[in-house]
Amino acid sequence: MTRLTIRRPDDWHLHLRDGALLGAVINDSARHFGRAIIMPNLVPPVITGDDAVAYRDRILDCVDPNYDFTPLMTLYLTETTKADDVTSAVKAGIIYAVKLYPAGATTNSASGVRDLDKVLPVLETMADLGLPLCVHGEVADPQVDIFDREAVFIQTVLDPLRRRIPKLRIVLEHVTTSDGVDYVRTGGANIAATITTHHLFINRNHILAGGIRPHYYCLPVAKRESHRRALIAAATSGDSSFFLGTDSAPHLDSAKLTSCGCAGIYTSPNTLSCLAHVFDVEDALHHLEGFTSVHGPKFYCLPVNKAQITLVKKIEPVIYPQSRNTDEGPVTIFDCGTPLYWAVEV
Ligand code: DOR
Ligand code: ZN
């Protein structure tokens, strides 16, 4: 197969930042994606419905008018979030999910949740509303080995929470382990998982291959090869519990190439080429549309996009720029480590 037409994809987990960086990266998503769930971990975070409206307007101001792109806003769950505020933001059509960051688990998570009991009333209200909770599924305890933090979170936080509020609809974001894949696959209709592009390509060896590779550092950190294989199997299986959330997370190179570099990989520009490559290698191109364009809307109870895109397999590799320039300096684009032949037809 050398041509593939699919419904326009959506990105169910995206960091767009703010200010100059927002302006520099937004159209790399808007070019190919119809909608995206926008992560609220700005500084300060997007906490109220008013914050979300203001951020949505700043995003839309930067979208190239040639592109049809809808940001789906989320709120950042804090221990002082009020159930009534969440309800009114949903009823006003402002938000599509709430994001749970365990405090300290990742970038700009300091205002996240330390004590889950404090947010139970909000989560119960969300269950009644059918509003999905997007979860950064890692414990933040420094005593827990960084490669175990997802599996420990599932056992000690996620599963007890789901037993307590079975109706709560949860997206386990950027799943990175076979433990997570198995949990979601067998977890029933109220749980799903997003899978990133980069976790389909890199395992933990890539981060330390002949030296430290800061552009492969993200959270959750990539795991061993058997876990990467489990992610590929889940993504390409056609199982509607799994869908694309790129977690494209641009940071200025100056913030990554330093003694304490930020976590995050910028994949928006070449994500669809990368995904088509993976699905092609796995002989699963017939499942690509489900993963990028159908399973996500189904879980979020939204219609699929009407527009389509066509992917074309070229004879020569498609060359992407190494970085995106911003007023504040370059942002490195994900190097998936293998030549890419698929490209979105323009
Ligand atoms: O690698 C990551 N980058 N993981 C996250 O959870 C946050 C994100 C960011 O905001 O940079
Ligand atoms: Zn993220």
mmCIF file of C-alpha atoms and ligand atoms in Angstrom:
data_model
loop_
_atom_site.group_PDB
_atom_site.id
_atom_site.type_symbol
_atom_site.label_atom_id
_atom_site.label_comp_id
_atom_site.label_asym_id
_atom_site.label_seq_id
_atom_site.Cartn_x
_atom_site.Cartn_y
_atom_site.Cartn_z
ATOM 1 C CA MET A 1 0.000 0.000 0.000
ATOM 2 C CA THR A 2 1.373 3.419 -0.898
ATOM 3 C CA ARG A 3 -1.638 5.685 -0.316
ATOM 4 C CA LEU A 4 -3.929 5.739 2.666
ATOM 5 C CA THR A 5 -6.872 8.069 3.203
ATOM 6 C CA ILE A 6 -8.166 8.299 6.747
ATOM 7 C CA ARG A 7 -10.427 10.575 8.740
ATOM 8 C CA ARG A 8 -8.598 13.627 10.016
ATOM 9 C CA PRO A 9 -6.813 12.578 13.220
ATOM 10 C CA ASP A 10 -7.180 14.061 16.690
ATOM 11 C CA ASP A 11 -4.512 14.343 19.360
ATOM 12 C CA TRP A 12 -5.901 13.359 22.755
ATOM 13 C CA HIS A 13 -2.936 14.696 24.745
ATOM 14 C CA LEU A 14 -1.052 17.808 23.657
ATOM 15 C CA HIS A 15 1.074 20.508 25.294
ATOM 16 C CA LEU A 16 0.884 23.827 23.463
ATOM 17 C CA ARG A 17 2.487 26.125 26.070
ATOM 18 C CA ASP A 18 1.849 29.858 25.891
ATOM 19 C CA GLY A 19 3.261 33.095 24.472
ATOM 20 C CA ALA A 20 6.031 32.860 21.860
ATOM 21 C CA LEU A 21 6.304 29.086 22.133
ATOM 22 C CA LEU A 22 2.571 28.619 21.557
ATOM 23 C CA GLY A 23 2.778 30.728 18.410
ATOM 24 C CA ALA A 24 5.759 28.710 17.156
ATOM 25 C CA VAL A 25 4.277 25.227 17.670
ATOM 26 C CA ILE A 26 0.496 25.431 17.320
ATOM 27 C CA ASN A 27 0.353 25.108 13.549
ATOM 28 C CA ASP A 28 2.427 21.925 13.579
ATOM 29 C CA SER A 29 -0.645 20.399 15.231
ATOM 30 C CA ALA A 30 -3.351 22.400 13.464
ATOM 31 C CA ARG A 31 -1.964 21.377 10.056
ATOM 32 C CA HIS A 32 -2.785 17.691 10.557
ATOM 33 C CA PHE A 33 -5.160 17.375 13.499
ATOM 34 C CA GLY A 34 -8.818 18.314 13.776
ATOM 35 C CA ARG A 35 -8.905 18.550 17.564
ATOM 36 C CA ALA A 36 -6.600 18.157 20.524
ATOM 37 C CA ILE A 37 -7.021 17.742 24.251
ATOM 38 C CA ILE A 38 -4.949 20.619 25.581
ATOM 39 C CA MET A 39 -2.910 20.005 28.702
ATOM 40 C CA PRO A 40 -3.406 22.601 31.433
ATOM 41 C CA ASN A 41 0.071 22.540 33.040
ATOM 42 C CA LEU A 42 0.937 26.151 32.287
ATOM 43 C CA VAL A 43 2.589 28.360 34.903
ATOM 44 C CA PRO A 44 0.231 29.224 36.570
ATOM 45 C CA PRO A 45 -1.990 26.270 35.632
ATOM 46 C CA VAL A 46 -5.380 26.381 33.919
ATOM 47 C CA ILE A 47 -7.564 25.897 36.976
ATOM 48 C CA THR A 48 -10.888 27.619 36.360
ATOM 49 C CA GLY A 49 -13.333 27.755 33.492
ATOM 50 C CA ASP A 50 -12.312 31.392 32.963
ATOM 51 C CA ASP A 51 -8.645 30.359 32.717
ATOM 52 C CA ALA A 52 -9.624 27.760 30.102
ATOM 53 C CA VAL A 53 -11.614 30.245 28.016
ATOM 54 C CA ALA A 54 -8.753 32.758 28.074
ATOM 55 C CA TYR A 55 -6.206 30.067 27.107
ATOM 56 C CA ARG A 56 -8.491 28.729 24.367
ATOM 57 C CA ASP A 57 -8.716 32.251 22.917
ATOM 58 C CA ARG A 58 -4.941 32.676 22.979
ATOM 59 C CA ILE A 59 -4.579 29.357 21.151
ATOM 60 C CA LEU A 60 -7.190 30.226 18.527
ATOM 61 C CA ASP A 61 -5.513 33.606 17.936
ATOM 62 C CA CYS A 62 -2.400 31.715 16.781
ATOM 63 C CA VAL A 63 -4.087 29.131 14.530
ATOM 64 C CA ASP A 64 -3.475 29.640 10.824
ATOM 65 C CA PRO A 65 -6.934 30.440 9.382
ATOM 66 C CA ASN A 66 -6.343 27.851 6.635
ATOM 67 C CA TYR A 67 -6.568 25.088 9.223
ATOM 68 C CA ASP A 68 -9.685 23.727 10.891
ATOM 69 C CA PHE A 69 -8.495 23.053 14.434
ATOM 70 C CA THR A 70 -10.485 22.927 17.663
ATOM 71 C CA PRO A 71 -8.686 22.944 21.004
ATOM 72 C CA LEU A 72 -10.529 20.836 23.587
ATOM 73 C CA MET A 73 -9.745 22.441 26.914
ATOM 74 C CA THR A 74 -9.077 20.743 30.238
ATOM 75 C CA LEU A 75 -8.820 21.892 33.834
ATOM 76 C CA TYR A 76 -5.897 21.159 36.126
ATOM 77 C CA LEU A 77 -7.195 19.388 39.208
ATOM 78 C CA THR A 78 -6.052 20.905 42.507
ATOM 79 C CA GLU A 79 -7.009 20.068 46.053
ATOM 80 C CA THR A 80 -9.145 23.217 46.109
ATOM 81 C CA THR A 81 -10.973 22.648 42.811
ATOM 82 C CA LYS A 82 -14.727 23.027 43.382
ATOM 83 C CA ALA A 83 -17.159 20.481 41.956
ATOM 84 C CA ASP A 84 -19.558 23.316 41.037
ATOM 85 C CA ASP A 85 -16.902 25.067 38.952
ATOM 86 C CA VAL A 86 -16.216 21.862 37.040
ATOM 87 C CA THR A 87 -19.936 21.327 36.479
ATOM 88 C CA SER A 88 -20.487 24.821 35.133
ATOM 89 C CA ALA A 89 -17.431 24.624 32.839
ATOM 90 C CA VAL A 90 -18.748 21.348 31.381
ATOM 91 C CA LYS A 91 -22.284 22.628 30.988
ATOM 92 C CA ALA A 92 -20.973 25.770 29.264
ATOM 93 C CA GLY A 93 -19.131 23.540 26.772
ATOM 94 C CA ILE A 94 -15.754 24.939 27.852
ATOM 95 C CA ILE A 95 -13.995 21.760 29.012
ATOM 96 C CA TYR A 96 -13.813 18.149 27.876
ATOM 97 C CA ALA A 97 -11.750 16.591 30.663
ATOM 98 C CA VAL A 98 -9.974 17.265 33.946
ATOM 99 C CA LYS A 99 -6.311 16.386 34.413
ATOM 100 C CA LEU A 100 -4.903 14.735 37.505
ATOM 101 C CA TYR A 101 -1.218 15.328 38.143
ATOM 102 C CA PRO A 102 0.110 13.675 41.289
ATOM 103 C CA ALA A 103 2.028 16.586 42.875
ATOM 104 C CA GLY A 104 5.694 16.391 41.931
ATOM 105 C CA ALA A 105 5.259 13.705 39.272
ATOM 106 C CA THR A 106 6.254 15.836 36.278
ATOM 107 C CA THR A 107 6.674 19.285 34.679
ATOM 108 C CA ASN A 108 4.603 21.965 36.437
ATOM 109 C CA SER A 109 2.831 19.497 38.672
ATOM 110 C CA ALA A 110 3.563 21.326 41.953
ATOM 111 C CA SER A 111 -0.079 22.444 42.205
ATOM 112 C CA GLY A 112 -1.295 18.876 41.650
ATOM 113 C CA VAL A 113 -2.871 16.446 44.061
ATOM 114 C CA ARG A 114 -1.111 15.139 47.205
ATOM 115 C CA ASP A 115 -4.112 13.620 48.943
ATOM 116 C CA LEU A 116 -6.646 11.960 46.666
ATOM 117 C CA ASP A 117 -9.287 12.013 49.401
ATOM 118 C CA LYS A 118 -9.420 15.792 49.056
ATOM 119 C CA VAL A 119 -10.578 15.564 45.437
ATOM 120 C CA LEU A 120 -13.061 12.707 45.793
ATOM 121 C CA PRO A 121 -16.129 15.029 45.752
ATOM 122 C CA VAL A 122 -14.945 16.492 42.419
ATOM 123 C CA LEU A 123 -14.286 13.012 41.020
ATOM 124 C CA GLU A 124 -17.728 11.817 42.098
ATOM 125 C CA THR A 125 -19.303 14.793 40.353
ATOM 126 C CA MET A 126 -17.260 14.026 37.231
ATOM 127 C CA ALA A 127 -18.501 10.430 37.316
ATOM 128 C CA ASP A 128 -22.087 11.716 37.394
ATOM 129 C CA LEU A 129 -21.352 14.082 34.513
ATOM 130 C CA GLY A 130 -19.553 11.414 32.463
ATOM 131 C CA LEU A 131 -16.573 13.794 32.245
ATOM 132 C CA PRO A 132 -13.276 11.949 31.655
ATOM 133 C CA LEU A 133 -10.406 12.234 34.109
ATOM 134 C CA CYS A 134 -7.036 12.258 32.343
ATOM 135 C CA VAL A 135 -4.436 10.778 34.647
ATOM 136 C CA HIS A 136 -0.679 11.171 34.753
ATOM 137 C CA GLY A 137 -0.223 7.626 36.009
ATOM 138 C CA GLU A 138 2.939 7.728 38.054
ATOM 139 C CA VAL A 139 3.534 7.893 41.775
ATOM 140 C CA ALA A 140 5.739 10.817 42.729
ATOM 141 C CA ASP A 141 7.439 9.045 45.652
ATOM 142 C CA PRO A 142 11.211 9.374 45.131
ATOM 143 C CA GLN A 143 11.652 6.081 47.006
ATOM 144 C CA VAL A 144 9.967 4.237 44.139
ATOM 145 C CA ASP A 145 12.285 3.382 41.259
ATOM 146 C CA ILE A 146 11.503 5.672 38.309
ATOM 147 C CA PHE A 147 10.934 2.682 36.022
ATOM 148 C CA ASP A 148 8.343 1.240 38.415
ATOM 149 C CA ARG A 149 6.313 4.375 39.043
ATOM 150 C CA GLU A 150 3.573 3.599 36.522
ATOM 151 C CA ALA A 151 3.040 0.011 37.681
ATOM 152 C CA VAL A 152 3.006 1.121 41.330
ATOM 153 C CA PHE A 153 0.534 3.899 40.527
ATOM 154 C CA ILE A 154 -1.832 1.412 38.905
ATOM 155 C CA GLN A 155 -1.740 -0.882 41.927
ATOM 156 C CA THR A 156 -1.810 1.673 44.711
ATOM 157 C CA VAL A 157 -3.767 4.607 43.290
ATOM 158 C CA LEU A 158 -5.622 3.877 40.057
ATOM 159 C CA ASP A 159 -7.171 0.537 40.873
ATOM 160 C CA PRO A 160 -8.348 1.562 44.375
ATOM 161 C CA LEU A 161 -9.806 4.771 42.892
ATOM 162 C CA ARG A 162 -11.691 2.812 40.242
ATOM 163 C CA ARG A 163 -13.081 0.437 42.848
ATOM 164 C CA ARG A 164 -14.244 3.434 44.843
ATOM 165 C CA ILE A 165 -15.843 5.268 41.894
ATOM 166 C CA PRO A 166 -16.464 2.633 39.201
ATOM 167 C CA LYS A 167 -18.488 5.021 37.052
ATOM 168 C CA LEU A 168 -15.580 7.468 36.724
ATOM 169 C CA ARG A 169 -14.309 7.487 33.148
ATOM 170 C CA ILE A 170 -10.514 7.542 33.132
ATOM 171 C CA VAL A 171 -7.834 7.929 30.494
ATOM 172 C CA LEU A 172 -4.499 6.518 31.622
ATOM 173 C CA GLU A 173 -2.326 8.993 29.745
ATOM 174 C CA HIS A 174 0.850 8.066 27.881
ATOM 175 C CA VAL A 175 0.870 4.441 29.010
ATOM 176 C CA THR A 176 4.425 3.081 28.929
ATOM 177 C CA THR A 177 4.310 -0.422 30.381
ATOM 178 C CA SER A 178 2.839 -3.819 29.609
ATOM 179 C CA ASP A 179 1.305 -3.607 33.099
ATOM 180 C CA GLY A 180 -0.614 -0.501 31.994
ATOM 181 C CA VAL A 181 -1.611 -2.043 28.680
ATOM 182 C CA ASP A 182 -2.934 -5.183 30.381
ATOM 183 C CA TYR A 183 -4.793 -3.176 32.995
ATOM 184 C CA VAL A 184 -6.563 -1.057 30.391
ATOM 185 C CA ARG A 185 -7.232 -3.914 27.973
ATOM 186 C CA THR A 186 -9.066 -5.869 30.634
ATOM 187 C CA GLY A 187 -10.516 -2.891 32.493
ATOM 188 C CA GLY A 188 -13.929 -2.482 30.912
ATOM 189 C CA ALA A 189 -15.612 0.428 29.179
ATOM 190 C CA ASN A 190 -14.732 3.176 31.665
ATOM 191 C CA ILE A 191 -10.997 3.085 31.124
ATOM 192 C CA ALA A 192 -8.872 3.840 28.083
ATOM 193 C CA ALA A 193 -5.263 4.796 27.473
ATOM 194 C CA THR A 194 -3.423 7.177 25.220
ATOM 195 C CA ILE A 195 -0.166 6.087 23.637
ATOM 196 C CA THR A 196 2.459 8.570 22.471
ATOM 197 C CA THR A 197 4.380 8.469 19.236
ATOM 198 C CA HIS A 198 7.799 8.503 20.864
ATOM 199 C CA HIS A 199 7.102 5.580 23.197
ATOM 200 C CA LEU A 200 6.484 3.450 20.105
ATOM 201 C CA PHE A 201 10.061 4.195 18.975
ATOM 202 C CA ILE A 202 12.315 4.499 21.982
ATOM 203 C CA ASN A 203 13.117 2.213 24.865
ATOM 204 C CA ARG A 204 15.251 3.184 27.841
ATOM 205 C CA ASN A 205 18.490 2.268 26.093
ATOM 206 C CA HIS A 206 17.953 5.074 23.606
ATOM 207 C CA ILE A 207 18.212 7.646 26.400
ATOM 208 C CA LEU A 208 21.694 6.450 27.295
ATOM 209 C CA ALA A 209 23.115 5.332 23.953
ATOM 210 C CA GLY A 210 26.805 6.321 23.917
ATOM 211 C CA GLY A 211 26.017 9.331 26.126
ATOM 212 C CA ILE A 212 22.994 11.103 27.579
ATOM 213 C CA ARG A 213 20.348 11.891 24.942
ATOM 214 C CA PRO A 214 18.286 14.682 26.473
ATOM 215 C CA HIS A 215 15.894 14.854 23.539
ATOM 216 C CA TYR A 216 14.707 11.333 24.407
ATOM 217 C CA TYR A 217 13.982 12.232 28.009
ATOM 218 C CA CYS A 218 10.315 12.473 28.867
ATOM 219 C CA LEU A 219 7.942 11.427 31.621
ATOM 220 C CA PRO A 220 6.903 8.756 32.040
ATOM 221 C CA VAL A 221 10.418 7.770 31.057
ATOM 222 C CA ALA A 222 10.710 5.151 28.289
ATOM 223 C CA LYS A 223 10.887 1.622 29.667
ATOM 224 C CA ARG A 224 12.614 -1.574 28.537
ATOM 225 C CA GLU A 225 12.101 -3.061 25.072
ATOM 226 C CA SER A 226 9.456 -5.602 26.117
ATOM 227 C CA HIS A 227 7.251 -2.711 27.244
ATOM 228 C CA ARG A 228 7.749 -0.860 23.956
ATOM 229 C CA ARG A 229 6.671 -4.023 22.147
ATOM 230 C CA ALA A 230 3.535 -4.185 24.310
ATOM 231 C CA LEU A 231 2.700 -0.584 23.369
ATOM 232 C CA ILE A 232 3.131 -1.339 19.672
ATOM 233 C CA ALA A 233 0.917 -4.410 19.993
ATOM 234 C CA ALA A 234 -1.784 -2.373 21.764
ATOM 235 C CA ALA A 235 -1.670 0.573 19.358
ATOM 236 C CA THR A 236 -1.780 -1.566 16.231
ATOM 237 C CA SER A 237 -4.309 -4.111 17.533
ATOM 238 C CA GLY A 238 -7.485 -2.253 16.620
ATOM 239 C CA ASP A 239 -8.586 -2.349 20.292
ATOM 240 C CA SER A 240 -10.604 0.828 20.828
ATOM 241 C CA SER A 241 -9.315 1.188 24.399
ATOM 242 C CA PHE A 242 -6.110 2.644 22.935
ATOM 243 C CA PHE A 243 -5.763 5.869 20.989
ATOM 244 C CA LEU A 244 -3.261 8.535 20.072
ATOM 245 C CA GLY A 245 -2.211 11.174 22.560
ATOM 246 C CA THR A 246 1.118 12.448 21.322
ATOM 247 C CA ASP A 247 2.147 14.174 24.552
ATOM 248 C CA SER A 248 4.093 16.412 22.204
ATOM 249 C CA ALA A 249 5.765 18.613 24.792
ATOM 250 C CA PRO A 250 8.003 21.323 23.343
ATOM 251 C CA HIS A 251 10.753 22.800 25.487
ATOM 252 C CA LEU A 252 13.382 25.251 24.311
ATOM 253 C CA ASP A 253 16.666 23.459 23.692
ATOM 254 C CA SER A 254 18.169 25.751 26.325
ATOM 255 C CA ALA A 255 15.818 24.188 28.891
ATOM 256 C CA LYS A 256 16.683 20.629 27.846
ATOM 257 C CA LEU A 257 20.430 20.939 27.308
ATOM 258 C CA THR A 258 21.365 21.862 30.834
ATOM 259 C CA SER A 259 22.408 20.211 34.069
ATOM 260 C CA CYS A 260 18.752 19.535 34.975
ATOM 261 C CA GLY A 261 16.956 19.297 31.653
ATOM 262 C CA CYS A 262 13.176 19.335 31.250
ATOM 263 C CA ALA A 263 11.156 16.242 30.387
ATOM 264 C CA GLY A 264 9.317 16.370 27.082
ATOM 265 C CA ILE A 265 9.651 15.415 23.413
ATOM 266 C CA TYR A 266 8.355 17.543 20.560
ATOM 267 C CA THR A 267 6.671 15.243 18.046
ATOM 268 C CA SER A 268 3.857 17.243 16.457
ATOM 269 C CA PRO A 269 5.586 17.978 13.124
ATOM 270 C CA ASN A 270 6.365 14.367 12.165
ATOM 271 C CA THR A 271 3.971 12.326 14.310
ATOM 272 C CA LEU A 272 1.791 11.057 11.474
ATOM 273 C CA SER A 273 4.788 10.008 9.380
ATOM 274 C CA CYS A 274 6.168 8.179 12.390
ATOM 275 C CA LEU A 275 2.871 6.421 13.135
ATOM 276 C CA ALA A 276 2.310 5.359 9.542
ATOM 277 C CA HIS A 277 5.816 3.885 9.600
ATOM 278 C CA VAL A 278 5.103 1.833 12.738
ATOM 279 C CA PHE A 279 1.731 0.593 11.496
ATOM 280 C CA ASP A 280 3.235 -0.244 8.103
ATOM 281 C CA VAL A 281 6.072 -2.263 9.636
ATOM 282 C CA GLU A 282 3.520 -4.125 11.760
ATOM 283 C CA ASP A 283 1.306 -4.786 8.733
ATOM 284 C CA ALA A 284 -1.462 -2.896 10.490
ATOM 285 C CA LEU A 285 -2.127 0.162 8.328
ATOM 286 C CA HIS A 286 -5.795 -0.868 8.321
ATOM 287 C CA HIS A 287 -5.845 -0.063 12.077
ATOM 288 C CA LEU A 288 -4.156 3.346 11.809
ATOM 289 C CA GLU A 289 -7.407 5.272 11.338
ATOM 290 C CA GLY A 290 -8.945 3.664 14.420
ATOM 291 C CA PHE A 291 -5.957 4.651 16.533
ATOM 292 C CA THR A 292 -5.621 8.225 15.263
ATOM 293 C CA SER A 293 -9.183 9.185 14.396
ATOM 294 C CA VAL A 294 -11.931 6.891 15.724
ATOM 295 C CA HIS A 295 -11.208 5.373 19.164
ATOM 296 C CA GLY A 296 -10.548 8.746 20.815
ATOM 297 C CA PRO A 297 -13.825 10.407 19.797
ATOM 298 C CA LYS A 298 -15.655 7.243 20.787
ATOM 299 C CA PHE A 299 -14.289 7.387 24.338
ATOM 300 C CA TYR A 300 -14.886 11.137 24.604
ATOM 301 C CA CYS A 301 -18.428 10.713 23.171
ATOM 302 C CA LEU A 302 -17.703 13.119 20.328
ATOM 303 C CA PRO A 303 -18.368 12.686 16.608
ATOM 304 C CA VAL A 304 -15.495 11.579 14.402
ATOM 305 C CA ASN A 305 -14.074 14.217 12.090
ATOM 306 C CA LYS A 306 -15.734 14.512 8.686
ATOM 307 C CA ALA A 307 -12.602 15.759 6.909
ATOM 308 C CA GLN A 308 -9.961 13.334 5.680
ATOM 309 C CA ILE A 309 -6.222 13.320 5.145
ATOM 310 C CA THR A 310 -4.187 11.209 2.768
ATOM 311 C CA LEU A 311 -0.858 9.655 3.647
ATOM 312 C CA VAL A 312 1.486 8.827 0.782
ATOM 313 C CA LYS A 313 4.478 6.507 0.849
ATOM 314 C CA LYS A 314 7.370 8.137 -1.010
ATOM 315 C CA ILE A 315 10.285 6.455 -2.737
ATOM 316 C CA GLU A 316 12.832 8.657 -0.966
ATOM 317 C CA PRO A 317 12.839 9.367 2.772
ATOM 318 C CA VAL A 318 10.905 12.434 3.873
ATOM 319 C CA ILE A 319 13.204 14.929 5.553
ATOM 320 C CA TYR A 320 11.874 16.931 8.483
ATOM 321 C CA PRO A 321 13.687 19.924 9.938
ATOM 322 C CA GLN A 322 15.736 19.139 13.038
ATOM 323 C CA SER A 323 14.171 21.946 14.993
ATOM 324 C CA ARG A 324 11.456 24.569 15.065
ATOM 325 C CA ASN A 325 12.715 28.117 15.594
ATOM 326 C CA THR A 326 11.062 30.379 18.112
ATOM 327 C CA ASP A 327 11.794 33.954 19.207
ATOM 328 C CA GLU A 328 13.453 32.452 22.266
ATOM 329 C CA GLY A 329 15.564 29.831 20.470
ATOM 330 C CA PRO A 330 15.183 26.429 18.796
ATOM 331 C CA VAL A 331 13.011 23.499 19.872
ATOM 332 C CA THR A 332 14.355 20.136 18.691
ATOM 333 C CA ILE A 333 11.927 17.931 16.748
ATOM 334 C CA PHE A 334 11.785 14.208 17.551
ATOM 335 C CA ASP A 335 14.315 12.115 15.647
ATOM 336 C CA CYS A 336 12.723 8.676 15.501
ATOM 337 C CA GLY A 337 16.025 7.100 14.441
ATOM 338 C CA THR A 338 14.852 5.541 11.217
ATOM 339 C CA PRO A 339 14.102 6.931 7.734
ATOM 340 C CA LEU A 340 10.455 7.883 7.241
ATOM 341 C CA TYR A 341 8.739 7.362 3.893
ATOM 342 C CA TRP A 342 5.144 8.219 4.718
ATOM 343 C CA ALA A 343 4.039 11.845 4.553
ATOM 344 C CA VAL A 344 0.735 13.671 4.755
ATOM 345 C CA GLU A 345 -0.245 14.819 1.283
ATOM 346 C CA VAL A 346 -0.747 18.571 1.073
HETATM 347 O O1 DOR B 1 7.626 14.488 29.255
HETATM 348 C C1 DOR B 1 6.702 15.140 29.705
HETATM 349 N N1 DOR B 1 6.574 16.455 29.438
HETATM 350 N N2 DOR B 1 5.826 14.546 30.512
HETATM 351 C C2 DOR B 1 4.874 15.225 31.168
HETATM 352 O O2 DOR B 1 4.131 14.636 31.899
HETATM 353 C C3 DOR B 1 4.811 16.703 31.053
HETATM 354 C C4 DOR B 1 5.400 17.156 29.806
HETATM 355 C C5 DOR B 1 5.637 18.652 29.789
HETATM 356 O O3 DOR B 1 4.751 19.416 30.139
HETATM 357 O O4 DOR B 1 6.731 19.054 29.392
HETATM 358 ZN ZN ZN B 2 1.769 15.395 28.866
#
